[in-house]
CSV table of C-alpha atoms in Angstrom, one decimal:
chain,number,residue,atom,x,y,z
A,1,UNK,CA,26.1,128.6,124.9
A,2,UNK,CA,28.4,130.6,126.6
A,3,UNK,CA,28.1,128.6,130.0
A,4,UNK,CA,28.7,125.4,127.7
A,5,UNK,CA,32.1,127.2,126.3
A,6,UNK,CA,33.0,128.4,130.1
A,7,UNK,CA,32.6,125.0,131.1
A,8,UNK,CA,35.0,123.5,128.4
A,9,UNK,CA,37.4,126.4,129.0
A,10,UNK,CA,37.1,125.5,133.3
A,11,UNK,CA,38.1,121.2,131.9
A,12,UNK,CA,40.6,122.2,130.0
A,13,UNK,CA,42.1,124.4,132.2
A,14,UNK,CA,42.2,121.9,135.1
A,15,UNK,CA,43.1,118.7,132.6
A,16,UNK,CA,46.6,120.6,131.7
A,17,UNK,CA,48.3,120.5,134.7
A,18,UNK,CA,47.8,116.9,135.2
A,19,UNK,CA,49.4,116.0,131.4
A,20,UNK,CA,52.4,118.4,132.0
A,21,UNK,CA,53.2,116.4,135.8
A,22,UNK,CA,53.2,113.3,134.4
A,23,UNK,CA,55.3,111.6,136.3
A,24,UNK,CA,58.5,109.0,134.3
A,25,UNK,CA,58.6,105.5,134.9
A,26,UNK,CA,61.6,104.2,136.4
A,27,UNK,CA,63.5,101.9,134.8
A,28,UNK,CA,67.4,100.0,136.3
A,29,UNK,CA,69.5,101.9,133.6
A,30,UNK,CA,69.2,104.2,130.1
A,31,UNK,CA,71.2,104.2,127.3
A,32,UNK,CA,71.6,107.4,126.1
A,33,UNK,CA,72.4,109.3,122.8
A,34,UNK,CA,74.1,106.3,120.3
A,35,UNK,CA,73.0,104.7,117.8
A,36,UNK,CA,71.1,101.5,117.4
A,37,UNK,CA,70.5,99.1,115.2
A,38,UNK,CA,67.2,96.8,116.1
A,39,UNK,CA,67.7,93.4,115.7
A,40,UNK,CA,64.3,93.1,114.5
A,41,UNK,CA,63.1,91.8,111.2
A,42,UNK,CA,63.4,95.3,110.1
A,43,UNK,CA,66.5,95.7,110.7
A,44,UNK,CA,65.9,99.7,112.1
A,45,UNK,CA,69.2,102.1,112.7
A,46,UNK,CA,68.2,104.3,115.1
A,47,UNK,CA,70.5,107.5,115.3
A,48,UNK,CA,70.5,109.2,118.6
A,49,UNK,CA,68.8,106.5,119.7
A,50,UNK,CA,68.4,105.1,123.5
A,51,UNK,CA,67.1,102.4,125.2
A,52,UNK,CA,65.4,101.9,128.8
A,53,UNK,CA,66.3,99.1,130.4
A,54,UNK,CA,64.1,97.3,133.3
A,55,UNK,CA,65.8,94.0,135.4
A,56,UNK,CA,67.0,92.1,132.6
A,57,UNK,CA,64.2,93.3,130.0
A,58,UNK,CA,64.7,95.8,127.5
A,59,UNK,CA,61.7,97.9,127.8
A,60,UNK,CA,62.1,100.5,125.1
A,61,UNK,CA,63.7,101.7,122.6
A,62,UNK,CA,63.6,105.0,120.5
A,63,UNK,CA,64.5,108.4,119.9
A,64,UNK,CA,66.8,110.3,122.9
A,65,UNK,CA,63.7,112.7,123.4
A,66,UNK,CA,60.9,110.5,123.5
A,67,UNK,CA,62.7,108.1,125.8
A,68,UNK,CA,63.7,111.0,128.2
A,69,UNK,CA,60.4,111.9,128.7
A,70,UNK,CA,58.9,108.9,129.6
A,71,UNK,CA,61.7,106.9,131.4
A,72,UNK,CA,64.1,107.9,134.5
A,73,UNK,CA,66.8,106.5,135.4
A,74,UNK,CA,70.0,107.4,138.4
A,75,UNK,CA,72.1,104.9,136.2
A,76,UNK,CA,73.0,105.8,132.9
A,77,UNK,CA,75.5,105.5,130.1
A,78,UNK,CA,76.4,108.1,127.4
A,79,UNK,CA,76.7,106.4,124.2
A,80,UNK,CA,77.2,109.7,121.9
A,81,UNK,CA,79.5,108.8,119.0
A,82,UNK,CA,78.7,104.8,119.5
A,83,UNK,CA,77.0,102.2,118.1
C-alpha cells in the first residue's frame, strides 16, 4: 500500500510541472478588456470580455482571464471602457 501511494505521489509530482508550462497558442491579434456582445442566437454581453483573433477567423471569445491564459499575442488592442 504504501509503495502504491509513493508511486501516485512520484506521477503527480512529475505531471504538475508539465500543466503549469503549458505553453499559449498564438494567435495575429487580442482584444482585450471591453465588452462584447455575441452576435449569436443568444445574444451574450460579455463584460471584460476579449477576443483572439487568428488570420481572418475569430477564434475565441470569453472572459479577459481565460483568454490570457490560453492565447498570446505581440498585437493587441485595449478595449477597457468600450463596447
Amino acid at each position: 500500500m504504501e509503495k502504491l501511494l509513493l508511486l501516485v505521489f512520484i506521477f503527480a509530482a512529475l505531471a504538475l510541472p508539465q500543466t503549469a508550462t503549458a505553453q499559449r497558442e498564438t494567435v495575429d491579434l487580442i482584444v482585450l478588456g471591453g465588452t462584447i456582445v455575441t452576435m449569436d442566437a443568444e445574444k451574450r454581453v460579455i463584460k471584460n470580455g476579449s477576443i483572439a483573433v487568428k488570420g481572418d477567423s475569430i477564434v475565441a471569445v470569453g472572459k479577459s482571464g481565460p483568454i490570457s491564459k490560453k492565447y498570446k499575442s505581440r498585437r493587441k488592442v485595449y478595449a477597457r471602457n468600450k463596447v
